[in-house]
Coordinates of C-alpha atoms in Angstrom, one line a residue:
Chain A
X1 CA 45.0 103.5 -82.6
X2 CA 43.7 100.2 -83.6
X3 CA 46.1 97.3 -84.0
X4 CA 45.5 94.6 -86.7
X5 CA 48.1 92.1 -86.9
X6 CA 47.3 89.2 -90.2
X7 CA 49.2 86.3 -91.4
X8 CA 52.0 87.5 -89.4
X9 CA 55.2 84.6 -88.7
X10 CA 58.4 85.0 -87.6
X11 CA 61.7 83.4 -87.2
X12 CA 64.4 83.4 -84.8
X13 CA 68.1 82.8 -86.2
X14 CA 67.0 81.9 -89.4
X15 CA 68.9 79.2 -91.1
X16 CA 71.0 77.9 -88.7
X17 CA 70.6 75.0 -85.4
X18 CA 69.2 77.4 -83.8
X19 CA 66.0 79.0 -85.6
X20 CA 63.0 79.1 -84.0
X21 CA 59.7 79.7 -85.3
X22 CA 57.7 82.1 -82.6
X23 CA 55.2 83.1 -85.0
X24 CA 53.2 81.0 -86.9
X25 CA 50.6 82.7 -88.5
X26 CA 48.6 84.8 -86.7
X27 CA 45.5 87.0 -87.5
X28 CA 44.7 89.5 -84.5
X29 CA 43.1 92.6 -83.9
X30 CA 43.1 94.8 -80.3
X31 CA 40.0 97.2 -80.8
X32 CA 40.6 101.2 -78.9
X33 CA 40.6 101.8 -75.9
X34 CA 40.8 98.2 -74.8
X35 CA 43.1 96.4 -71.8
X36 CA 44.0 93.6 -73.6
X37 CA 45.0 90.4 -72.1
X38 CA 48.0 88.1 -73.6
X39 CA 48.6 85.1 -72.3
X40 CA 50.2 82.1 -72.7
X41 CA 53.7 79.8 -72.2
X42 CA 57.8 80.8 -72.0
X43 CA 58.5 80.4 -75.2
X44 CA 54.8 80.5 -77.4
X45 CA 55.2 83.4 -78.5
X46 CA 53.4 86.6 -77.0
X47 CA 56.4 88.8 -76.3
X48 CA 58.1 87.9 -79.8
X49 CA 54.9 90.3 -80.7
X50 CA 54.3 92.5 -78.7
X51 CA 57.4 93.1 -80.4
X52 CA 56.3 93.9 -83.3
X53 CA 53.9 96.2 -83.0
X54 CA 56.6 99.5 -81.9
X55 CA 58.9 97.9 -84.4
X56 CA 61.8 96.5 -81.6
X57 CA 60.9 93.7 -84.2
X58 CA 61.0 94.8 -87.8
X59 CA 59.0 92.8 -90.5
X60 CA 61.5 91.5 -93.6
X61 CA 59.7 93.9 -95.5
X62 CA 60.0 97.0 -93.6
X63 CA 64.0 96.1 -93.4
X64 CA 66.4 98.0 -96.4
X65 CA 67.2 95.4 -98.7
X66 CA 63.9 93.4 -99.0
X67 CA 63.6 90.7 -101.3
X68 CA 60.2 88.7 -101.3
X69 CA 61.0 85.5 -101.0
X70 CA 60.2 83.2 -104.1
X71 CA 56.9 80.6 -103.3
X72 CA 58.4 76.6 -104.2
X73 CA 56.7 75.7 -107.4
X74 CA 53.4 73.5 -106.9
X75 CA 53.0 75.7 -103.7
X76 CA 50.9 79.2 -104.1
X77 CA 52.3 81.6 -102.3
X78 CA 51.6 82.5 -98.3
X79 CA 49.5 85.9 -97.6
X80 CA 51.7 88.8 -97.4
X81 CA 51.7 90.0 -94.1
X82 CA 49.0 92.6 -92.2
X83 CA 51.0 95.0 -89.5
X84 CA 49.1 98.1 -88.9
X85 CA 49.0 100.2 -85.4
X86 CA 46.9 103.3 -85.8
X87 CA 47.6 104.9 -89.2
X88 CA 51.5 103.2 -89.7
X89 CA 51.6 101.1 -91.5
X90 CA 54.7 98.5 -89.6
X91 CA 55.1 96.6 -93.5
X92 CA 55.5 99.8 -95.6
X93 CA 59.7 100.5 -95.0
X94 CA 58.8 104.2 -95.2
X95 CA 57.2 104.5 -92.0
X96 CA 58.9 106.7 -89.7
X97 CA 59.0 104.1 -87.1
X98 CA 60.6 106.7 -84.4
X99 CA 57.4 108.8 -84.4
X100 CA 56.1 105.2 -83.7
X101 CA 57.8 104.4 -80.9
X102 CA 56.7 107.6 -79.4
X103 CA 53.1 106.4 -79.4
X104 CA 53.5 103.4 -78.6
X105 CA 55.0 102.7 -75.6
X106 CA 56.6 99.5 -73.7
X107 CA 57.3 98.7 -70.5
X108 CA 59.3 95.3 -70.3
X109 CA 59.5 92.6 -67.7
X110 CA 61.7 93.6 -64.8
X111 CA 61.9 97.9 -66.4
X112 CA 63.1 99.4 -63.0
X113 CA 66.0 96.8 -64.8
X114 CA 66.9 100.0 -67.4
X115 CA 66.9 102.7 -64.8
X116 CA 70.0 104.2 -65.6
X117 CA 70.5 107.9 -64.5
X118 CA 71.6 109.9 -61.8
X119 CA 68.4 110.9 -60.5
X120 CA 64.2 110.5 -61.2
X121 CA 63.8 113.5 -63.2
X122 CA 66.4 112.3 -65.8
X123 CA 66.2 109.4 -65.8
X124 CA 62.2 110.2 -66.1
X125 CA 63.1 112.7 -69.5
X126 CA 65.2 110.5 -71.2
X127 CA 62.5 109.3 -73.4
X128 CA 61.6 112.6 -74.2
X129 CA 64.3 113.7 -74.9
X130 CA 65.0 111.8 -77.4
X131 CA 61.9 112.2 -79.7
X132 CA 62.4 115.3 -79.5
X133 CA 63.2 117.1 -83.5
X134 CA 65.2 118.3 -83.7
X135 CA 64.2 121.5 -84.5
X136 CA 62.2 122.4 -81.3
X137 CA 63.9 120.6 -78.7
X138 CA 60.9 121.6 -75.4
X139 CA 62.5 123.5 -72.9
X140 CA 63.6 122.5 -69.5
X141 CA 60.5 124.0 -68.1
X142 CA 58.6 121.7 -70.4
X143 CA 60.6 118.6 -69.9
X144 CA 60.0 119.6 -66.5
X145 CA 56.2 119.9 -66.5
X146 CA 55.6 117.0 -68.5
X147 CA 58.3 114.5 -65.9
X148 CA 55.9 116.1 -63.1
X149 CA 53.2 114.9 -64.3
X150 CA 54.5 111.4 -65.6
X151 CA 55.8 110.4 -61.9
X152 CA 51.8 112.6 -60.5
X153 CA 50.1 110.3 -62.9
X154 CA 52.2 106.7 -61.2
X155 CA 51.1 107.8 -57.7
X156 CA 54.9 109.5 -57.1
X157 CA 56.0 112.6 -55.7
X158 CA 58.4 114.6 -58.5
X159 CA 59.6 117.0 -55.5
X160 CA 60.1 114.5 -52.9
X161 CA 62.5 111.9 -55.0
X162 CA 63.0 114.0 -58.6
X163 CA 66.2 114.9 -57.4
X164 CA 67.5 111.2 -55.4
X165 CA 69.4 108.7 -57.2
X166 CA 66.6 105.5 -58.4
X167 CA 69.2 102.2 -57.5
X168 CA 67.8 104.6 -54.0
X169 CA 64.6 103.5 -54.2
X170 CA 62.6 100.7 -53.6
X171 CA 61.5 98.1 -55.4
X172 CA 57.8 99.2 -56.2
X173 CA 59.2 102.8 -56.6
X174 CA 61.7 101.9 -59.3
X175 CA 58.9 100.3 -61.0
X176 CA 57.2 103.4 -61.1
X177 CA 59.5 105.2 -61.8
X178 CA 60.0 103.4 -65.3
X179 CA 57.5 102.9 -66.3
X180 CA 57.0 107.0 -65.9
X181 CA 60.1 106.8 -67.8
X182 CA 57.3 104.8 -70.7
X183 CA 54.1 107.4 -70.6
X184 CA 56.4 110.3 -69.9
X185 CA 55.9 110.5 -74.2
X186 CA 52.3 110.6 -74.1
X187 CA 52.0 107.7 -76.1
X188 CA 48.7 106.0 -76.8
X189 CA 49.2 102.4 -76.9
X190 CA 50.8 101.0 -73.6
X191 CA 52.8 98.0 -73.7
X192 CA 53.5 96.1 -70.5
X193 CA 55.6 93.0 -70.6
X194 CA 54.0 91.0 -66.7
X195 CA 53.8 94.4 -65.0
X196 CA 53.1 93.0 -61.8
X197 CA 55.9 90.4 -61.9
X198 CA 58.1 89.7 -58.2
X199 CA 55.8 92.4 -56.9
X200 CA 54.4 91.2 -53.5
X201 CA 50.0 91.0 -53.6
X202 CA 50.0 94.3 -52.6
X203 CA 52.5 94.9 -55.1
X204 CA 50.7 93.4 -57.5
X205 CA 47.1 95.4 -56.8
X206 CA 48.4 98.7 -56.0
X207 CA 50.1 98.3 -60.3
X208 CA 47.3 97.2 -61.7
X209 CA 45.1 99.8 -60.6
X210 CA 47.3 102.1 -61.5
X211 CA 46.6 101.1 -64.9
X212 CA 43.4 101.2 -64.7
X213 CA 44.3 104.9 -63.4
X214 CA 46.6 105.6 -66.5
X215 CA 44.2 103.9 -68.7
X216 CA 41.5 106.3 -67.8
X217 CA 43.4 109.3 -68.4
X218 CA 46.9 109.0 -70.3
X219 CA 46.8 106.2 -72.8
X220 CA 43.5 105.0 -74.4
X221 CA 44.3 101.0 -75.3
X222 CA 46.8 98.9 -72.7
X223 CA 48.1 94.8 -73.7
X224 CA 49.5 93.7 -70.5
X225 CA 51.2 89.7 -71.0
X226 CA 50.6 88.3 -67.6
X227 CA 51.2 84.4 -66.5
X228 CA 48.6 85.2 -63.6
X229 CA 45.1 84.2 -64.6
X230 CA 43.5 86.5 -61.9
X231 CA 45.4 89.2 -62.6
X232 CA 43.8 88.7 -66.6
X233 CA 40.0 87.7 -64.8
X234 CA 39.5 90.7 -63.3
X235 CA 41.1 93.7 -65.0
X236 CA 41.3 92.4 -68.6
X237 CA 38.6 93.5 -72.2
X238 CA 39.6 90.8 -74.3
X239 CA 42.3 88.3 -73.9
X240 CA 44.3 86.1 -76.1
X241 CA 45.7 82.7 -76.0
X242 CA 48.9 81.8 -77.1
X243 CA 50.3 78.3 -77.8
X244 CA 53.1 77.7 -80.1
X245 CA 53.7 80.9 -81.9
X246 CA 49.6 80.4 -82.9
X247 CA 46.2 81.9 -81.3
X248 CA 44.2 79.0 -80.9
X249 CA 41.9 81.1 -78.5
X250 CA 40.8 85.1 -78.1
X251 CA 37.3 86.2 -76.2
X252 CA 36.4 88.0 -73.1
X253 CA 37.7 86.3 -69.8
X254 CA 34.0 85.5 -68.7
X255 CA 33.9 83.2 -72.1
X256 CA 37.2 82.1 -72.3
X257 CA 37.4 80.7 -69.0
X258 CA 34.0 78.8 -69.2
X259 CA 36.2 77.0 -70.5
X260 CA 37.9 75.5 -68.3
X261 CA 38.9 71.7 -70.0
X262 CA 40.2 73.6 -72.8
X263 CA 42.7 76.0 -71.2
X264 CA 43.9 72.7 -69.2
X265 CA 44.9 71.0 -72.4
X266 CA 46.5 73.9 -73.3
X267 CA 49.1 73.9 -70.3
X268 CA 47.5 76.7 -68.6
X269 CA 45.5 77.7 -65.2
X270 CA 42.0 79.3 -64.9
X271 CA 41.4 81.6 -61.9
X272 CA 40.3 81.0 -58.6
X273 CA 37.0 82.4 -59.0
X274 CA 36.4 79.8 -62.0
X275 CA 37.4 77.1 -60.1
X276 CA 35.2 78.4 -57.6
X277 CA 32.3 78.7 -60.2
X278 CA 33.4 75.6 -61.1
X279 CA 33.5 73.5 -57.9
X280 CA 30.0 74.9 -57.1
X281 CA 28.2 73.9 -60.3
X282 CA 28.7 70.5 -59.5
X283 CA 26.7 70.2 -56.7
X284 CA 24.2 71.7 -58.1
X285 CA 25.0 76.2 -58.0
X286 CA 24.8 78.0 -61.1
X287 CA 26.4 81.1 -60.6
X288 CA 26.8 83.5 -64.1
X289 CA 29.4 85.6 -62.9
X290 CA 32.4 87.1 -65.3
X291 CA 35.2 85.7 -62.9
X292 CA 35.9 88.8 -61.4
X293 CA 36.7 88.5 -57.0
X294 CA 33.6 91.5 -57.2
X295 CA 31.1 90.7 -59.2
X296 CA 31.6 86.4 -57.8
X297 CA 31.0 87.2 -54.7
X298 CA 28.2 89.9 -55.4
X299 CA 26.0 86.8 -57.0
X300 CA 27.2 84.5 -54.1
X301 CA 26.1 86.8 -51.6
X302 CA 23.2 86.9 -53.6
X303 CA 22.5 83.3 -53.2
X304 CA 23.0 83.2 -49.7
X305 CA 20.3 85.9 -49.1
X306 CA 18.1 84.5 -51.5
X307 CA 17.9 81.4 -49.6
X308 CA 19.0 79.1 -52.0
X309 CA 20.3 75.9 -50.9
Chain B
X1 CA 75.4 92.0 -80.6
X2 CA 74.7 89.0 -82.6
X3 CA 77.6 89.5 -84.2
X4 CA 79.8 88.8 -82.6
X5 CA 81.0 84.9 -84.2
X6 CA 84.6 84.1 -83.1
X7 CA 84.3 82.5 -79.3
X8 CA 81.1 81.0 -79.9
X9 CA 80.2 77.4 -79.4
X10 CA 78.2 75.9 -82.6
X11 CA 76.6 72.4 -81.5
X12 CA 76.7 69.5 -83.6
X13 CA 77.4 66.4 -83.3
X14 CA 81.0 65.6 -85.3
X15 CA 84.1 64.0 -84.4
X16 CA 85.5 67.5 -83.7
X17 CA 83.1 68.3 -81.1
X18 CA 83.9 64.9 -79.4
X19 CA 87.5 65.1 -79.9
X20 CA 89.2 65.2 -75.2
X21 CA 89.1 69.4 -75.2
X22 CA 92.7 68.7 -73.5
X23 CA 93.9 67.3 -76.7
X24 CA 92.0 70.3 -78.6
X25 CA 94.1 72.1 -76.3
X26 CA 97.4 71.1 -77.6
X27 CA 96.7 70.5 -81.1
X28 CA 96.2 74.2 -81.1
X29 CA 98.8 74.8 -79.3
X30 CA 100.9 72.6 -81.9
X31 CA 98.7 74.0 -85.0
X32 CA 100.1 78.0 -83.6
X33 CA 103.0 76.5 -83.6
X34 CA 103.3 75.2 -87.2
X35 CA 101.6 78.4 -88.1
X36 CA 104.5 80.3 -87.4
X37 CA 107.4 78.3 -87.6
X38 CA 106.5 78.5 -91.4
X39 CA 107.7 80.8 -93.1
X40 CA 106.6 80.3 -96.6
X41 CA 103.5 79.5 -98.6
X42 CA 103.9 76.3 -97.9
X43 CA 104.0 75.5 -94.8
X44 CA 100.6 77.9 -94.7
X45 CA 99.2 76.2 -96.9
X46 CA 99.6 72.5 -94.4
X47 CA 97.7 74.0 -92.4
X48 CA 95.1 76.1 -94.1
X49 CA 94.9 71.7 -95.7
X50 CA 94.7 70.0 -92.0
X51 CA 92.4 73.4 -90.7
X52 CA 89.9 72.9 -93.2
X53 CA 89.8 68.9 -93.2
X54 CA 89.1 69.3 -89.9
X55 CA 86.1 72.4 -90.8
X56 CA 84.6 69.5 -92.9
X57 CA 85.0 67.0 -90.1
X58 CA 83.0 69.0 -87.6
X59 CA 80.3 70.7 -89.5
X60 CA 80.2 73.6 -88.7
X61 CA 79.9 75.4 -92.0
X62 CA 83.1 77.4 -93.5
X63 CA 80.9 80.9 -93.5
X64 CA 81.2 81.1 -89.9
X65 CA 84.4 80.6 -90.1
X66 CA 85.4 82.8 -92.1
X67 CA 82.8 85.1 -90.3
X68 CA 85.3 84.5 -87.1
X69 CA 87.5 87.3 -88.7
X70 CA 85.4 90.6 -88.5
X71 CA 86.7 90.8 -85.1
X72 CA 90.3 91.0 -86.0
X73 CA 88.9 92.5 -89.4
X74 CA 90.7 96.3 -88.1
X75 CA 94.5 94.6 -87.0
X76 CA 94.6 92.6 -90.2
X77 CA 94.2 95.8 -92.9
X78 CA 96.2 98.0 -89.9
X79 CA 99.4 95.0 -89.7
X80 CA 99.1 95.0 -94.3
X81 CA 98.2 98.7 -94.9
X82 CA 101.8 98.8 -92.8
X83 CA 103.3 96.0 -94.2
X84 CA 102.9 97.1 -97.9
X85 CA 103.5 100.9 -96.6
X86 CA 107.3 100.7 -94.7
X87 CA 108.8 97.5 -96.3
X88 CA 112.1 99.0 -97.7
X89 CA 113.2 95.1 -98.9
X90 CA 114.4 94.9 -102.5
X91 CA 113.5 91.0 -103.6
X92 CA 111.8 90.3 -106.9
X93 CA 109.0 88.1 -107.1
X94 CA 107.8 89.0 -110.5
X95 CA 108.6 91.0 -113.4
X96 CA 108.9 95.1 -113.6
X97 CA 110.6 97.1 -110.7
X98 CA 111.1 95.4 -107.6
X99 CA 110.4 98.9 -105.7
X100 CA 106.9 100.8 -107.5
X101 CA 107.5 103.6 -105.2
X102 CA 109.9 105.3 -102.4
X103 CA 109.4 108.8 -100.6
X104 CA 111.0 108.9 -97.2
X105 CA 110.5 106.4 -95.0
X106 CA 107.9 105.3 -97.0
X107 CA 107.6 103.1 -99.3
X108 CA 105.4 100.2 -101.9
X109 CA 107.9 97.5 -103.0
X110 CA 107.5 93.3 -104.2
X111 CA 108.9 91.8 -101.2
X112 CA 106.2 94.4 -98.9
X113 CA 103.3 93.1 -100.7
X114 CA 103.8 89.6 -100.6
X115 CA 105.1 90.2 -97.0
X116 CA 101.7 91.3 -96.0
X117 CA 99.8 88.8 -98.0
X118 CA 101.5 86.3 -95.9
X119 CA 101.0 88.2 -92.4
X120 CA 96.6 88.8 -93.0
X121 CA 97.6 84.6 -94.6
X122 CA 99.0 83.7 -91.1
X123 CA 96.5 86.2 -89.1
X124 CA 93.9 85.2 -90.9
X125 CA 94.5 81.4 -90.1
X126 CA 95.3 82.1 -86.1
X127 CA 92.1 83.3 -85.6
X128 CA 90.5 80.9 -87.6
X129 CA 92.4 78.0 -85.6
X130 CA 91.4 79.8 -82.3
X131 CA 87.7 80.5 -82.8
X132 CA 87.5 76.0 -84.0
X133 CA 88.1 75.4 -80.7
X134 CA 85.6 77.3 -79.4
X135 CA 83.4 76.0 -81.9
X136 CA 83.3 72.9 -80.8
X137 CA 84.0 73.0 -77.9
X138 CA 81.2 74.1 -75.1
X139 CA 82.5 76.2 -72.3
X140 CA 82.2 73.6 -69.6
X141 CA 84.7 71.1 -71.4
X142 CA 87.4 73.6 -72.3
X143 CA 87.7 74.7 -68.4
X144 CA 87.8 71.0 -67.6
X145 CA 90.3 70.4 -70.0
X146 CA 92.6 73.9 -69.2
X147 CA 92.4 72.9 -64.9
X148 CA 93.5 69.1 -66.6
X149 CA 96.1 70.9 -68.0
X150 CA 97.2 73.2 -65.5
X151 CA 97.4 70.2 -62.8
X152 CA 101.3 70.6 -63.0
X153 CA 101.2 74.5 -62.2
X154 CA 99.3 72.9 -58.3
X155 CA 102.6 71.4 -57.1
X156 CA 103.2 74.7 -57.1
X157 CA 100.9 76.1 -54.7
X158 CA 99.2 77.5 -57.6
X159 CA 94.8 77.6 -56.9
X160 CA 93.9 76.2 -60.3
X161 CA 90.4 75.8 -59.8
X162 CA 89.3 79.1 -58.6
X163 CA 90.9 79.6 -62.1
X164 CA 89.2 77.4 -63.8
X165 CA 86.3 78.5 -62.5
X166 CA 86.5 81.6 -62.5
X167 CA 87.2 80.8 -66.4
X168 CA 84.1 78.6 -66.8
X169 CA 82.0 81.2 -65.0
X170 CA 83.2 83.5 -67.2
X171 CA 82.2 81.7 -70.2
X172 CA 79.0 80.5 -69.5
X173 CA 77.8 84.1 -68.1
X174 CA 78.3 84.9 -72.1
X175 CA 75.1 84.2 -73.5
X176 CA 73.3 85.7 -70.7
X177 CA 75.0 89.1 -70.7
X178 CA 74.4 89.3 -73.7
X179 CA 70.9 88.1 -73.3
X180 CA 70.4 91.0 -71.4
X181 CA 73.0 93.7 -73.1
X182 CA 70.3 92.8 -76.1
X183 CA 67.3 93.1 -73.6
X184 CA 68.2 96.4 -72.0
X185 CA 68.6 98.0 -75.3
X186 CA 65.9 97.0 -76.2
X187 CA 64.2 98.4 -73.6
X188 CA 66.2 102.6 -74.3
X189 CA 65.1 102.1 -77.6
X190 CA 61.2 101.8 -77.0
X191 CA 62.0 104.5 -74.9
X192 CA 63.8 106.1 -78.3
X193 CA 67.4 105.5 -78.2
X194 CA 69.0 105.8 -81.0
X195 CA 72.4 103.7 -81.3
X196 CA 72.9 103.2 -84.8
X197 CA 74.0 107.1 -85.6
X198 CA 75.2 110.2 -85.0
X199 CA 79.3 110.8 -84.9
X200 CA 81.7 108.4 -82.6
X201 CA 80.7 110.9 -79.5
X202 CA 77.6 110.8 -79.4
X203 CA 77.2 106.7 -80.0
X204 CA 79.7 106.2 -77.3
X205 CA 77.2 108.6 -74.9
X206 CA 74.5 106.1 -76.4
X207 CA 75.6 103.8 -74.7
X208 CA 75.9 104.9 -71.2
X209 CA 72.4 104.3 -70.7
X210 CA 73.0 99.9 -71.3
X211 CA 76.0 99.7 -69.7
X212 CA 75.5 101.2 -66.2
X213 CA 71.8 99.2 -66.5
X214 CA 74.2 96.5 -66.7
X215 CA 77.0 96.9 -65.0
X216 CA 74.2 97.1 -61.6
X217 CA 72.5 93.8 -62.5
X218 CA 76.2 91.9 -63.1
X219 CA 77.2 92.9 -59.7
X220 CA 73.4 91.7 -58.2
X221 CA 74.2 88.4 -60.1
X222 CA 78.1 87.6 -58.4
X223 CA 76.8 88.9 -55.2
X224 CA 73.6 86.2 -55.7
X225 CA 75.7 83.9 -57.4
X226 CA 79.0 84.0 -54.7
X227 CA 75.7 84.1 -51.5
X228 CA 74.0 80.7 -53.1
X229 CA 77.8 79.0 -53.6
X230 CA 78.2 80.0 -50.0
X231 CA 74.6 78.2 -48.1
X232 CA 76.3 75.6 -50.0
X233 CA 79.6 75.1 -48.5
X234 CA 81.3 75.3 -51.4
X235 CA 84.8 74.3 -51.7
X236 CA 86.5 74.3 -54.5
X237 CA 90.8 73.8 -52.6
X238 CA 89.7 70.3 -51.1
X239 CA 89.4 67.6 -54.2
X240 CA 86.5 68.0 -56.1
X241 CA 84.7 64.6 -58.1
X242 CA 83.7 65.7 -61.3
X243 CA 80.4 64.4 -63.2
X244 CA 82.6 64.0 -66.7
X245 CA 84.8 63.1 -66.2
X246 CA 87.3 63.3 -69.8
X247 CA 88.7 60.2 -71.4
X248 CA 91.3 59.8 -74.0
X249 CA 89.7 57.6 -77.0
X250 CA 91.1 55.8 -80.5
X251 CA 89.6 59.6 -81.9
X252 CA 91.6 61.4 -79.6
X253 CA 95.0 59.5 -81.0
X254 CA 94.1 60.1 -84.3
X255 CA 93.9 63.6 -83.6
X256 CA 97.1 63.4 -81.9
X257 CA 98.9 62.1 -84.6
X258 CA 97.2 64.7 -87.2
X259 CA 99.1 67.2 -85.2
X260 CA 101.8 66.3 -85.0
X261 CA 102.1 65.4 -88.5
X262 CA 101.7 68.5 -88.9
X263 CA 104.1 70.4 -86.8
X264 CA 106.9 67.9 -88.3
X265 CA 106.1 68.6 -91.7
X266 CA 106.4 72.6 -91.5
X267 CA 109.4 72.4 -90.1
X268 CA 110.7 69.5 -92.3
X269 CA 109.5 72.2 -95.1
X270 CA 111.5 75.2 -93.1
X271 CA 114.5 72.8 -93.0
X272 CA 114.9 71.5 -96.0
X273 CA 112.7 73.0 -98.6
X274 CA 113.7 76.4 -97.4
X275 CA 111.3 80.2 -97.0
X276 CA 110.4 82.0 -100.5
X277 CA 110.2 85.2 -98.2

C-alpha cells in the first residue's frame, strides 16, 4: 500500500492555552515495499504523523460533525489535506477505519507496557479477535494457528512461552510478544515507534534483524521512527527528517548523511560511519559508501588492500 | 479522558493565580460555608456574584468553569428529580395550585420545584468554586498550603508532611497517568479494541486491557520513586526548608476582606431578610 500525505496540518488543544501546532502543511509519500525511516527531535511531529496513518488521529474532514472553516477574507483558502493509505481515503468519513487499522499495524514505543492478558497466547490473539467480523468469528483452531505463526515470526516458540504469563518474560521477549500481537492480523504496513528503544546493543540488532525478516515475509512496507542515526543508516531505504512540524528533507540515507552540515544545523547527529568517512575525507581519502557498516568496512578494506595511502 | 475538567490547573497570570494558596483554601472554606448558610436565592445570588468577580479576575474562561459541573451532572439531576418527585410541601410561590399532582408517596409541588432549583444552584456553585481553586493553583502550591494550614496537627504528632507528600505526588502524577492512559488506549485501539460501542458489560470488559497495564506500570513507578527517594536519603520528618516560601501580601488581604464580607453578608441576609424558602 502506498502512503500519500499532502498538506497535512494538525494542532493539539486548538484554542486553549496549551495549543500546539504539531504538523504544519506536511507532504510525504511512502512507496509500497519501502523500509522507511522517520527521524527528528521529540516534539517534531513524527509521532503525530504516524498516528494519522492508522486513524488514531482523525483528520477533521473524517469526523462526524465536520464544518469546513471559512477562509479569512483576502486570503486564499488553504489547500485541502490529502491522506491516502493504499485504497483507504483517510479524509473521507465513510472509510472503514477498522479495516484500515487491521491493515496498518502500529507498534508504539515500549510496546511491552500494553501487555495485559493472562497468557501470551491470549494477548497475541487480542487483536485477531477484535478485528474479526461478527458474522464469521474465527474458530479456535484458526486463532491458535495464527497466534503460533505470529509468535514464530518474532522468533518465539508458542509451545514454550504460549501458556506463560506475559509478565514473567524477559524485557526482550515481552517486546517480541507485543510485536506479535500487532502482526497477528497480517498488516500490510507496519509502523514502529522507536522499536529498539531501551534495549542493549545485542537486543537492538536482534530487533532490527527481526524487522528485516518481517519485511521479507509478512509486511510489505515498514515505517520506523527512530532517534538512532546508525539504525537508520543501517536499515532504511529512505528517510524523512521532521523539524517543528515540517519535513525539510526526504532522501536516501546515503544522500542525507552526506550533508552533515544541514543535519547538525537541525540539531541532529549523523551515523558513526558518516563521521568516519568525513574524517577520512579531511585527510584526502575519499570513500563512496552508503554508510552501512558492511559497505563502509568493505570499501575501507578494499582501499587498504589496494595499497593506497 | 481530556474531558475531565474538574481539578486541572489552568495556566494564566492573574490576580487570583498569584494569591497565597493558604488564603485560597481558607477562602474556599468560607465560600462553601456561605453557600450552606444561604437559605434563599438572595444569598446564592451574592455567592454567585462573588464567584463571577473571582472568575473574571482569574482570566479562566467562564465556559471552562461551567464545564466543571459536568463531573457531577448525574448527582445534580438525581437530586433535582428526587426533590421534584417526593416533596409534599404546600407552600405556593406563584398563582395556581400548590400541589400539581399527587399519587401515594409521589407528588409534584411548587415547593418541590423551587427547592430543586435551589439545590441544583447550590451544588453547581459548590463545584464551580472548588474547581476555581484547582484551576488557579498549581498542585505543588496547593499541597504547600494544605501542609502549612495543617501545622497545628503536628503538635499532636500526626505526620502532616507525609500526608502532604502523598497528596503532592498523587496530584503531580495525574497528568502522567492521563498521558499514559491515552497511550495505552491508543495502543489497544490500534489492536482493534473498541471502547465506544456495546452495552455496559461489554464496555466494562473493554477497560480491562487498559487497566491492567496501567496498574502494572503504576506499581513499577511507585517502586522506582521509592527507591530514588531512599537512595537520596529522603526523610520527611526532619525540618525541611522550602524553595518557594509562602508569603501573605496585600492581594491576600483584599481577598481575605472580600471573603469575610461575603460570609458576614450572607449571615446578615439570613438574619434580617429571612429565607423565602
